[in-house]
């Protein structure tokens, strides 16, 4: 634990904690958004992330000229997943809105199984790998700590997503309607808003974020079957800590989780995962609605 | 009403003719192969099965064993212990197989071993590595292992690192589950015996399935090791390398890293291409070409190539091929397919595997199976992909006990 006195080491762990957090935020924000407005706990959110990763890998492999093709394929992946999300919402999900919660859970879990098998049929069971885009393969040194340049770019993209999400929820007319839908969808419908198309748009936006984060993660992780379930567990821990439906809560939850992982391994080398779960349990006992969430009426 | 599948199966087996009686009546020798043939592990399970199939085809073409054909009955174990047990039972009770050659993961192997014990049908495990499979308290007359175990793999790696004279401080990174814990323990203990001057300065234990290794990598670098033993495998290795490289991990360690777990196989080098951490040491079950390769091995590689229509061929067929060699030699020696007689014949049996002589030890039913180790480099042979150089077969005989 003596390393904790070494500023270079602490900065290094901080860096890795923040990087973990920004990815978790990208994925968990969509999950939280869907819950906040549609009141659905979407297990299949991780599947959309996985499909984003596979599409990004597939398109990168097909397009010529690596540097440009990577970013083009990220965009393609995010858009295709957004459309897929819209189709899922229009054709399937809307029939279970009025069902009881455990039906909805079972339904989205069924989607997880379907998407996971579909991905295996389409892309096989091998691990795939995407190289870092040209010019972003190295790292820069800041204050004695190496920052991989690709992760700096992710940090910038993640911060932009936070700002855009906050602005569009709090400073636009559409955002006001979304917030209203989260509070009382029946009243909103009675006031003449087309709630059904609002739901489709929200699901599409959340799917876009899932596809985007899946695509952006490919240069850092391998693209493998099972990455869907892996990420959804982490994303749930994050939203439970931060509060389902709260944007800032999701950001806070991501940061807490990232830091617990980064510093936990120094303090309890073999129990850092336990620390994250313990924290979640503690939050559930003391504030079941999460650190920044609101109790559900 | 809840019906217990196992009870129904067992009942059905008891009602039908006793399996052993049924088996004796058939002229064909049936070998059941439970192996992951779907899901992520199928990447290795499918080519592994090819070895047994090719062996059977070759033996049958030359008149069979004791004048009897060998039939391979493959079943998908889905890399799950429950499913492996289910298909193993089905193979024994419904198909009346004489022997089982198969299982891949360290969960499947011990699970099917208990079935082998109950039904008195020999299981030869070609791949599972956990020491538990043949540990004294789990050993019984019907279980054998022809693959390397975690002790062999950890100690082989220690033998190689012990020769790195400029290394004083060593670190390890393995997943926190049976395989990772066992292989790291075997490595550390053997290394300390060989080089008492070496100090283990850090051990990282990410969970299996960890997607984010950066905090572990960063913490490891902070302890300034001279060399690292890593137990990453398959897709986890790919992820780990991608996250470690930009942090300067391989540069700082000057590639003084040994990572067994078959990341030196062409399956992994093909996936990673130019992103492979050139310069590290690794191992593989098999290798198509190397200096000092025997004629027998070259011929074997040509045959696998032709059989699987792949050049260079997969490195996994050798696992079940060697297991089948042991089995047929024992059947010949026993002049019978009776489980007890073949089990006795397997004890201390020596065969000529394509890569050299192999003996199944009497005391622990474990073959003295080593692997090919070498440094992964970039050269003309591999194009953009890494190839193994300084290839050596590490014979575990001197350090298995």
XYZ file of C-alpha atoms in Angstrom:
698
model
C 0.000 0.000 0.000
C 3.094 2.215 0.100
C 2.378 3.047 -3.550
C -0.425 5.303 -2.351
C 2.269 7.760 -1.287
C 3.673 7.877 -4.812
C 1.939 10.652 -6.767
C 2.778 9.083 -10.140
C 1.132 5.858 -9.114
C -1.949 7.566 -7.708
C -2.315 9.616 -10.894
C -1.983 6.433 -12.940
C -4.764 4.712 -10.997
C -6.889 7.878 -11.211
C -6.413 7.866 -14.963
C -7.448 4.244 -15.287
C -10.418 4.824 -12.980
C -11.632 7.764 -15.062
C -11.234 5.809 -18.319
C -13.245 2.918 -16.892
C -15.843 5.411 -15.689
C -16.285 7.165 -19.021
C -16.961 3.894 -20.849
C -19.350 2.777 -18.152
C -21.102 6.109 -18.389
C -21.535 5.819 -22.158
C -23.191 2.445 -21.778
C -25.070 3.019 -18.521
C -26.512 6.405 -19.520
C -28.646 4.712 -22.189
C -29.834 2.117 -19.696
C -30.714 4.828 -17.209
C -32.415 6.985 -19.847
C -34.673 4.125 -20.950
C -35.616 3.368 -17.371
C -36.197 7.023 -16.558
C -38.676 7.547 -19.388
C -39.981 4.140 -20.493
C -39.841 2.547 -17.015
C -38.353 -0.589 -18.545
C -35.278 -2.355 -17.243
C -33.646 -3.270 -20.516
C -31.353 -6.282 -20.139
C -30.782 -6.240 -23.896
C -28.908 -2.934 -23.646
C -25.647 -4.901 -23.345
C -26.590 -6.851 -26.471
C -26.901 -3.608 -28.440
C -23.441 -2.666 -27.184
C -22.095 -6.040 -28.347
C -23.709 -5.688 -31.771
C -22.154 -2.212 -32.068
C -18.741 -3.754 -31.399
C -19.235 -6.519 -33.973
C -20.459 -4.099 -36.644
C -17.499 -1.790 -35.996
C -15.078 -4.717 -36.325
C -16.791 -5.992 -39.468
C -16.918 -2.583 -41.191
C -13.336 -1.697 -40.263
C -12.192 -4.957 -41.819
C -14.072 -4.167 -45.056
C -13.254 -0.486 -45.505
C -9.924 0.569 -47.025
C -7.582 3.112 -45.394
C -7.493 2.319 -41.721
C -7.299 5.774 -40.090
C -10.514 7.094 -41.649
C -12.288 3.766 -41.820
C -12.203 3.273 -38.062
C -14.134 6.462 -37.341
C -16.454 5.837 -40.262
C -17.211 2.371 -38.937
C -17.875 3.751 -35.432
C -20.509 6.021 -36.953
C -21.960 3.203 -39.065
C -22.149 0.930 -36.009
C -23.868 3.534 -33.824
C -26.421 4.373 -36.543
C -27.211 0.745 -37.437
C -27.700 -0.087 -33.759
C -29.947 2.987 -33.351
C -32.144 1.771 -36.220
C -32.166 -1.741 -34.768
C -33.239 -0.247 -31.435
C -36.093 1.625 -33.103
C -37.267 -1.567 -34.810
C -37.146 -3.499 -31.525
C -39.151 -0.781 -29.769
C -41.756 -0.409 -32.556
C -42.286 -4.090 -33.293
C -41.748 -5.800 -29.949
C -41.224 -3.755 -26.838
C -44.380 -1.628 -27.062
C -46.532 -4.709 -26.516
C -45.127 -5.301 -23.047
C -45.338 -1.736 -21.633
C -48.583 -2.500 -19.858
C -47.491 -5.893 -18.604
C -46.164 -6.476 -15.120
C -42.498 -5.813 -14.461
C -41.368 -9.410 -14.362
C -42.856 -9.987 -17.829
C -40.831 -7.058 -19.113
C -37.681 -8.420 -17.482
C -38.234 -11.867 -18.983
C -38.923 -10.304 -22.343
C -35.730 -8.248 -22.492
C -33.801 -11.273 -21.200
C -35.209 -13.292 -24.107
C -33.871 -10.573 -26.403
C -30.413 -11.048 -24.848
C -30.465 -14.748 -25.767
C -31.749 -14.085 -29.281
C -29.171 -11.366 -29.995
C -26.345 -13.442 -28.563
C -27.169 -16.424 -30.814
C -27.707 -14.167 -33.808
C -24.252 -12.629 -33.262
C -22.686 -16.096 -33.131
C -24.383 -17.096 -36.393
C -23.403 -13.847 -38.123
C -19.871 -13.359 -36.825
C -18.772 -16.713 -35.391
C -17.477 -17.506 -31.936
C -13.852 -16.418 -32.367
C -12.384 -13.438 -30.549
C -11.898 -10.536 -32.947
C -9.501 -7.683 -32.572
C -9.472 -4.114 -33.877
C -6.198 -2.162 -33.888
C -6.019 1.347 -32.488
C -6.629 3.981 -35.185
C -3.524 5.487 -36.786
C -1.988 8.339 -34.872
C -3.730 7.219 -31.669
C -1.717 4.086 -30.998
C 0.826 5.764 -28.718
C 0.658 7.707 -25.515
C 1.587 11.118 -24.161
C 3.243 11.818 -20.845
C 1.538 14.260 -18.503
C 2.958 14.833 -15.022
C 4.935 11.608 -15.079
C 1.915 9.518 -16.117
C 1.409 7.937 -19.518
C -1.937 8.728 -21.065
C -2.774 6.538 -24.046
C -3.838 9.027 -26.737
C -6.844 6.926 -27.758
C -8.162 7.089 -24.213
C -7.752 10.866 -24.177
C -9.946 11.024 -27.278
C -12.518 8.770 -25.568
C -12.421 11.073 -22.574
C -13.209 14.013 -24.850
C -16.038 12.145 -26.600
C -17.458 11.000 -23.258
C -17.425 14.533 -21.845
C -19.160 15.783 -24.989
C -21.872 13.156 -24.586
C -22.419 14.248 -20.963
C -22.786 17.891 -22.026
C -25.009 17.166 -25.033
C -27.254 14.906 -22.965
C -27.566 17.450 -20.178
C -28.242 20.341 -22.542
C -30.822 18.460 -24.569
C -32.639 17.263 -21.451
C -32.574 20.575 -19.614
C -32.334 23.348 -22.186
C -34.588 22.235 -25.042
C -38.329 21.948 -25.486
C -38.037 18.300 -26.362
C -36.028 17.719 -23.213
C -38.826 19.271 -21.184
C -41.297 16.826 -22.728
C -38.961 13.932 -21.938
C -38.708 15.014 -18.319
C -42.464 15.351 -18.219
C -42.855 11.843 -19.626
C -40.640 10.539 -16.832
C -42.928 12.160 -14.264
C -46.397 11.421 -15.633
C -46.823 9.905 -19.031
C -50.631 9.721 -18.896
C -50.985 13.406 -18.197
C -48.535 14.164 -20.986
C -50.581 12.044 -23.398
C -53.736 13.778 -22.270
C -52.093 17.125 -23.066
C -51.702 16.036 -26.682
C -48.097 14.828 -26.898
C -47.460 11.764 -29.061
C -45.978 9.639 -26.284
C -45.563 6.596 -28.502
C -43.211 8.331 -30.959
C -41.405 9.919 -28.010
C -40.700 6.410 -26.683
C -39.335 5.285 -30.036
C -37.043 8.311 -30.214
C -35.790 7.732 -26.675
C -35.115 4.062 -27.312
C -33.319 4.964 -30.511
C -31.126 7.520 -28.744
C -30.260 5.044 -26.004
C -29.467 2.376 -28.606
C -27.238 4.863 -30.437
C -25.259 5.366 -27.222
C -24.986 1.583 -26.737
C -23.793 1.074 -30.315
C -21.379 3.985 -30.013
C -19.793 2.697 -26.808
C -19.537 -0.820 -28.243
C -17.774 0.487 -31.338
C -15.465 2.807 -29.397
C -14.336 0.015 -27.090
C -13.114 -2.303 -29.867
C -9.526 -0.932 -29.957
C -9.270 -1.521 -26.186
C -10.972 -4.875 -25.704
C -11.517 -7.978 -27.808
C -14.818 -8.535 -29.554
C -16.127 -11.844 -28.188
C -19.411 -13.592 -27.471
C -20.315 -12.915 -23.848
C -19.241 -9.273 -23.856
C -22.959 -8.381 -23.716
C -23.629 -10.033 -20.361
C -20.281 -8.899 -18.968
C -21.020 -5.221 -19.540
C -24.670 -5.290 -18.489
C -23.713 -6.476 -15.004
C -21.249 -3.596 -14.601
C -23.769 -1.133 -16.047
C -26.402 -2.267 -13.551
C -24.013 -1.813 -10.635
C -23.350 1.711 -11.878
C -27.003 2.720 -12.214
C -27.952 1.120 -8.915
C -25.219 3.080 -7.123
C -25.974 6.324 -8.953
C -29.752 6.031 -9.180
C -31.766 4.666 -12.108
C -33.038 7.456 -14.306
C -30.630 10.134 -13.114
C -28.010 11.470 -15.552
C -25.678 12.882 -12.906
C -26.294 9.806 -10.799
C -25.092 7.613 -13.642
C -21.967 9.742 -14.034
C -21.316 9.637 -10.286
C -21.966 5.889 -10.181
C -19.511 5.328 -13.040
C -16.818 7.365 -11.332
C -17.349 5.612 -7.991
C -17.183 2.205 -9.655
C -14.061 3.130 -11.653
C -12.263 4.422 -8.561
C -13.280 1.482 -6.374
C -11.830 -0.860 -8.996
C -8.642 1.175 -9.534
C -7.777 1.687 -5.859
C -9.481 -1.418 -4.517
C -6.863 -3.665 -6.090
C -4.111 -1.858 -4.184
C -5.847 -2.129 -0.844
C -7.480 -5.570 -1.260
C -5.686 -7.186 -4.219
C -8.116 -10.084 -4.544
C -11.323 -8.450 -3.361
C -11.768 -5.355 -5.503
C -14.784 -6.896 -7.265
C -16.234 -7.712 -3.897
C -15.743 -4.070 -2.915
C -17.868 -2.896 -5.859
C -20.674 -5.328 -5.007
C -20.456 -4.474 -1.311
C -20.788 -0.812 -2.170
C -23.849 -1.576 -4.271
C -25.398 -3.564 -1.420
C -24.692 -0.721 0.990
C -26.328 1.824 -1.313
C -29.339 -0.476 -1.721
C -29.756 -0.684 2.048
C -29.283 2.992 2.852
C -30.630 4.675 -0.288
C -32.478 2.061 -2.367
C -33.108 4.676 -5.071
C -29.378 5.369 -5.511
C -27.104 8.241 -4.542
C -28.733 10.824 -6.817
C -31.904 8.999 -7.792
C -35.432 9.804 -6.692
C -37.651 7.355 -4.821
C -40.227 5.842 -7.189
C -43.762 6.607 -6.152
C -44.349 -32.939 -11.134
C -40.605 -32.581 -11.354
C -38.839 -35.448 -13.071
C -35.156 -35.914 -12.339
C -33.481 -36.442 -15.710
C -30.631 -38.428 -14.205
C -32.926 -40.805 -12.354
C -34.936 -41.438 -15.510
C -31.769 -42.116 -17.462
C -30.379 -44.390 -14.775
C -33.711 -46.241 -14.615
C -33.792 -46.631 -18.373
C -30.255 -47.994 -18.264
C -31.161 -50.533 -15.594
C -34.258 -51.667 -17.487
C -32.381 -52.188 -20.735
C -29.690 -54.812 -20.972
C -26.760 -53.919 -18.761
C -24.545 -51.640 -20.876
C -21.434 -53.723 -20.477
C -23.221 -56.801 -21.809
C -24.533 -54.784 -24.727
C -21.074 -53.418 -25.494
C -19.479 -56.852 -25.601
C -21.867 -57.895 -28.339
C -20.863 -55.222 -30.823
C -17.925 -55.730 -33.108
C -17.073 -52.058 -33.445
C -15.028 -50.275 -30.780
C -17.020 -47.185 -29.871
C -15.222 -44.138 -28.484
C -17.389 -41.317 -27.135
C -15.946 -37.797 -27.430
C -17.645 -35.120 -25.287
C -16.165 -31.850 -26.523
C -17.347 -28.199 -26.783
C -18.567 -28.015 -30.383
C -20.626 -24.832 -30.065
C -20.118 -21.584 -28.183
C -16.833 -19.719 -27.699
C -14.807 -22.850 -26.790
C -15.785 -24.487 -30.103
C -12.942 -22.539 -31.672
C -10.662 -25.105 -29.963
C -13.140 -27.987 -29.520
C -13.832 -28.436 -33.228
C -10.173 -28.823 -34.301
C -9.435 -30.913 -31.184
C -12.092 -33.418 -32.298
C -10.399 -33.666 -35.718
C -7.383 -35.382 -34.139
C -9.461 -38.313 -32.854
C -11.364 -38.522 -36.134
C -8.169 -38.582 -38.158
C -6.627 -41.219 -35.902
C -9.703 -43.448 -36.256
C -9.707 -43.011 -40.047
C -6.021 -44.002 -40.202
C -6.413 -47.034 -37.944
C -9.535 -48.242 -39.749
C -7.793 -47.917 -43.122
C -5.089 -50.283 -41.885
C -7.418 -52.963 -40.529
C -8.538 -51.537 -37.192
C -7.582 -52.614 -33.677
C -7.769 -56.331 -32.832
C -9.469 -56.552 -36.223
C -12.241 -54.197 -35.078
C -13.196 -50.790 -36.460
C -13.032 -47.693 -34.282
C -16.121 -45.464 -34.319
C -15.903 -41.919 -32.979
C -19.149 -40.627 -31.470
C -18.794 -36.891 -30.849
C -21.212 -34.968 -28.612
C -21.379 -31.235 -27.871
C -20.505 -30.611 -24.210
C -21.040 -26.833 -24.666
C -18.045 -26.225 -22.359
C -20.377 -26.801 -19.399
C -19.852 -29.397 -16.682
C -23.582 -30.243 -16.524
C -23.888 -30.695 -20.257
C -20.658 -32.744 -20.428
C -22.012 -35.074 -17.722
C -25.330 -35.384 -19.550
C -23.758 -36.289 -22.907
C -21.226 -38.627 -21.266
C -24.093 -40.532 -19.615
C -26.005 -40.633 -22.872
C -22.926 -41.976 -24.678
C -22.454 -44.717 -22.077
C -26.084 -45.719 -21.495
C -27.643 -45.251 -24.920
C -24.748 -45.568 -27.343
C -22.901 -48.171 -25.291
C -19.503 -46.612 -25.942
C -16.530 -48.599 -24.671
C -14.383 -45.569 -23.834
C -14.538 -41.798 -23.412
C -11.832 -39.542 -24.859
C -12.630 -35.910 -24.338
C -13.610 -32.817 -22.323
C -11.806 -29.530 -22.569
C -12.320 -27.223 -19.582
C -11.189 -27.820 -16.027
C -14.864 -27.872 -15.018
C -15.868 -30.568 -17.526
C -12.956 -32.951 -16.896
C -13.478 -33.646 -13.163
C -17.275 -33.753 -13.647
C -17.096 -36.450 -16.331
C -14.452 -38.282 -14.285
C -17.082 -39.017 -11.616
C -19.308 -40.591 -14.309
C -16.367 -42.675 -15.536
C -15.886 -43.934 -11.982
C -19.587 -44.756 -11.474
C -20.044 -46.500 -14.807
C -16.572 -48.092 -14.878
C -15.835 -46.652 -18.316
C -12.353 -45.270 -18.975
C -12.048 -41.497 -19.524
C -8.882 -40.208 -21.161
C -8.818 -36.422 -20.743
C -6.696 -34.846 -23.481
C -6.985 -31.144 -22.532
C -8.259 -30.172 -19.033
C -5.341 -28.816 -17.021
C -6.493 -28.643 -13.411
C -4.250 -30.688 -11.094
C -7.432 -31.721 -9.264
C -8.392 -34.161 -12.039
C -5.648 -36.617 -11.102
C -4.950 -35.485 -7.529
C -4.718 -38.441 -5.087
C -8.173 -37.901 -3.568
C -9.873 -37.781 -6.978
C -7.896 -40.537 -8.669
C -9.677 -43.794 -9.595
C -8.837 -46.663 -12.000
C -10.819 -45.194 -14.909
C -9.408 -41.677 -15.299
C -6.242 -40.742 -17.204
C -4.788 -37.513 -18.564
C -2.649 -37.273 -21.662
C -2.435 -33.449 -21.699
C -0.146 -31.209 -19.668
C -1.487 -30.148 -16.239
C -1.107 -26.865 -14.377
C 1.952 -28.136 -12.482
C 3.731 -29.007 -15.730
C 2.794 -25.705 -17.360
C 3.774 -23.511 -14.391
C 7.042 -25.340 -13.810
C 7.999 -25.405 -17.509
C 7.597 -21.620 -17.536
C 9.738 -21.333 -14.386
C 12.454 -23.456 -16.022
C 12.608 -20.972 -18.898
C 12.541 -17.828 -16.775
C 15.188 -19.235 -14.401
C 17.693 -18.875 -17.255
C 17.077 -15.130 -17.605
C 20.153 -14.039 -15.682
C 19.337 -10.317 -15.438
C 16.018 -10.944 -13.689
C 15.723 -10.337 -9.921
C 12.166 -9.090 -9.356
C 9.265 -11.075 -10.778
C 5.525 -10.391 -10.923
C 2.539 -12.537 -11.929
C -0.863 -11.752 -13.437
C -3.456 -14.513 -13.715
C -7.233 -14.752 -13.468
C -8.550 -15.448 -9.985
C -9.994 -18.956 -10.532
C -8.819 -22.571 -10.479
C -6.532 -22.513 -13.520
C -4.960 -19.118 -12.760
C -4.351 -19.846 -9.091
C -2.874 -23.305 -9.733
C -0.604 -22.321 -12.600
C 0.728 -19.237 -10.756
C 1.396 -21.305 -7.633
C 3.267 -23.975 -9.614
C 5.310 -21.274 -11.361
C 6.230 -19.307 -8.223
C 7.156 -22.346 -6.123
C 9.338 -23.876 -8.816
C 11.012 -20.579 -9.689
C 11.923 -19.987 -6.031
C 13.480 -23.438 -5.916
C 15.516 -22.825 -9.072
C 16.484 -19.237 -8.308
C 16.395 -18.417 -4.592
C 17.768 -14.959 -5.464
C 14.553 -13.996 -7.258
C 11.921 -12.069 -5.349
C 8.208 -12.089 -6.241
C 7.333 -8.403 -5.939
C 3.727 -8.395 -7.146
C 0.796 -10.685 -7.897
C -2.318 -9.394 -9.688
C -5.583 -11.370 -9.667
C -8.172 -9.936 -12.043
C -11.421 -11.911 -12.077
C -12.105 -14.288 -14.959
C -13.977 -12.307 -17.580
C -12.451 -9.003 -16.460
C -12.839 -6.515 -19.270
C -10.682 -3.744 -17.817
C -7.117 -4.686 -16.913
C -5.667 -1.169 -16.794
C -5.731 -0.729 -13.010
C -3.981 -4.097 -12.626
C -1.388 -3.273 -15.277
C -0.703 0.139 -13.770
C -0.362 -1.294 -10.249
C 1.981 -3.990 -11.544
C 4.242 -1.499 -13.310
C 4.413 0.563 -10.110
C 6.134 -2.371 -8.371
C 8.837 -2.280 -11.051
C 9.239 -6.009 -11.850
C 12.045 -7.143 -14.204
C 9.934 -9.964 -15.622
C 6.324 -11.166 -15.597
C 4.547 -14.509 -15.666
C 1.096 -14.140 -17.212
C -1.701 -16.701 -17.400
C -3.947 -14.858 -19.857
C -5.576 -16.929 -22.606
C -7.757 -16.673 -25.711
C -9.761 -13.468 -26.017
C -8.630 -12.331 -22.544
C -5.032 -12.284 -23.771
C -6.072 -10.102 -26.725
C -7.806 -7.604 -24.401
C -4.961 -7.575 -21.907
C -2.335 -6.871 -24.587
C -4.393 -4.051 -26.111
C -4.686 -2.331 -22.756
C -1.104 -2.978 -21.652
C 0.694 -1.755 -24.783
C -0.200 1.968 -24.659
C 0.816 2.004 -20.982
C 4.311 1.015 -22.061
C 4.038 -2.380 -20.344
C 5.938 -4.425 -22.927
C 8.514 -1.675 -23.486
C 9.232 -1.238 -19.786
C 9.578 -4.978 -19.269
C 11.584 -5.292 -22.511
C 9.290 -8.233 -23.326
C 10.647 -10.299 -20.427
C 7.253 -11.939 -20.181
C 6.287 -15.566 -20.314
C 2.646 -16.287 -21.031
C 1.852 -19.985 -21.546
C -1.836 -21.024 -22.002
C -1.253 -21.568 -25.755
C -1.153 -17.920 -26.747
C 1.780 -18.967 -28.937
C -0.577 -21.028 -31.112
C -1.478 -19.912 -34.622
C -5.096 -19.548 -33.514
C -4.073 -16.564 -31.372
C -1.369 -15.114 -33.634
C -3.835 -15.037 -36.553
C -6.450 -13.185 -34.499
C -3.980 -10.526 -33.362
C -1.893 -10.001 -36.492
C 0.460 -7.049 -36.104
C -0.960 -6.222 -32.649
C 0.787 -9.258 -31.121
C 3.357 -8.352 -28.433
C 6.370 -9.560 -30.409
C 9.233 -10.695 -28.206
C 7.354 -12.427 -25.396
C 7.663 -16.156 -24.656
C 4.770 -18.545 -24.952
C 3.761 -22.145 -25.644
C 1.621 -24.197 -27.993
C 0.374 -27.797 -28.160
C 1.778 -28.235 -31.617
C 3.755 -26.364 -34.250
C 3.921 -27.004 -37.993
C 7.624 -26.361 -38.588
C 10.670 -25.925 -36.363
C 14.385 -26.722 -36.346
C 15.188 -30.262 -35.396
C 11.679 -31.507 -36.212
C 11.516 -35.286 -36.568
C 10.408 -36.961 -39.804
C 7.498 -38.538 -37.923
C 6.269 -35.117 -36.808
C 6.632 -33.623 -40.313
C 4.599 -36.508 -41.745
C 1.975 -36.054 -39.017
C 1.638 -32.338 -39.847
C 1.215 -33.170 -43.547
C -1.529 -35.656 -42.692
C -3.393 -33.210 -40.434
C -3.071 -30.583 -43.138
C -4.615 -32.925 -45.695
C -7.300 -34.192 -43.315
C -8.421 -30.731 -42.174
C -7.610 -28.944 -45.475
C -5.685 -26.284 -43.565
C -2.101 -25.185 -44.039
C -0.607 -24.685 -41.530
C -3.074 -26.856 -39.613
C -4.652 -26.101 -36.230
C -2.519 -26.822 -33.166
C -5.345 -28.659 -31.350
C -5.798 -32.035 -33.174
C -2.648 -33.387 -31.496
C -4.453 -33.389 -28.114
C -6.999 -36.106 -28.931
C -4.662 -37.816 -31.421
C -2.203 -38.662 -28.628
C -5.055 -39.726 -26.321
C -6.306 -42.133 -29.012
C -2.773 -43.485 -29.491
C -2.584 -44.357 -25.788
C -6.021 -45.940 -25.896
C -5.405 -48.205 -28.895
C -1.966 -49.278 -27.659
C -3.564 -50.270 -24.356
C -6.368 -52.177 -26.110
C -3.761 -54.097 -28.107
C -1.692 -54.794 -25.008
C -4.761 -55.976 -23.066
C -6.077 -57.837 -26.123
C -9.506 -56.749 -24.941
C -11.849 -53.771 -24.630
C -12.711 -54.614 -21.034
C -12.407 -51.459 -18.902
C -10.434 -53.107 -16.101
C -7.977 -54.830 -18.427
C -7.405 -51.712 -20.546
C -7.047 -49.610 -17.387
C -4.240 -51.913 -16.190
C -2.616 -51.833 -19.619
C -2.579 -48.016 -19.589
C -0.516 -47.879 -16.375
C 3.072 -47.062 -17.276
C 2.313 -47.422 -20.994
C 4.769 -45.772 -23.399
C 3.875 -44.685 -26.933
C 5.620 -42.923 -29.810
C 3.662 -39.672 -30.225
C 4.373 -37.631 -33.383
C 6.615 -35.270 -31.364
C 8.364 -37.936 -29.281
C 8.015 -40.637 -26.670
C 5.236 -40.314 -24.056
C 4.602 -42.334 -20.905
C 1.434 -42.480 -18.838
C 2.708 -42.604 -15.272
C 1.477 -45.426 -13.100
C 1.330 -43.460 -9.866
C -0.906 -40.569 -10.940
C -2.310 -41.569 -14.367
C -0.679 -38.430 -15.791
C 1.293 -38.429 -19.068
C 4.712 -36.793 -19.086
C 3.337 -34.391 -21.650
C 5.318 -31.269 -22.331
C 4.590 -28.442 -24.740
C 6.498 -26.428 -27.306
C 7.882 -23.183 -25.907
C 9.591 -20.353 -27.730
C 9.927 -16.634 -28.300
C 7.217 -15.051 -30.447
C 8.836 -12.964 -33.174
C 8.041 -11.252 -36.433
C 9.819 -12.781 -39.408
C 9.305 -13.703 -43.043
C 7.641 -17.038 -42.227
C 4.609 -15.489 -40.560
C 4.025 -12.411 -42.737
C 2.278 -9.907 -40.464
C 1.639 -12.569 -37.803
C 3.912 -13.625 -34.953
C 5.762 -16.937 -35.268
C 7.539 -18.970 -32.623
C 11.337 -18.983 -32.735
C 13.949 -20.685 -30.533
C 11.399 -23.516 -30.393
C 12.025 -26.224 -27.836
C 9.932 -29.087 -26.498
C 10.103 -28.736 -22.713
C 10.162 -32.269 -21.358
C 8.585 -32.222 -17.884
C 10.000 -35.589 -16.700
C 12.748 -34.090 -14.508
C 10.422 -31.746 -12.623
C 6.990 -33.372 -12.472
C 7.310 -34.409 -8.810
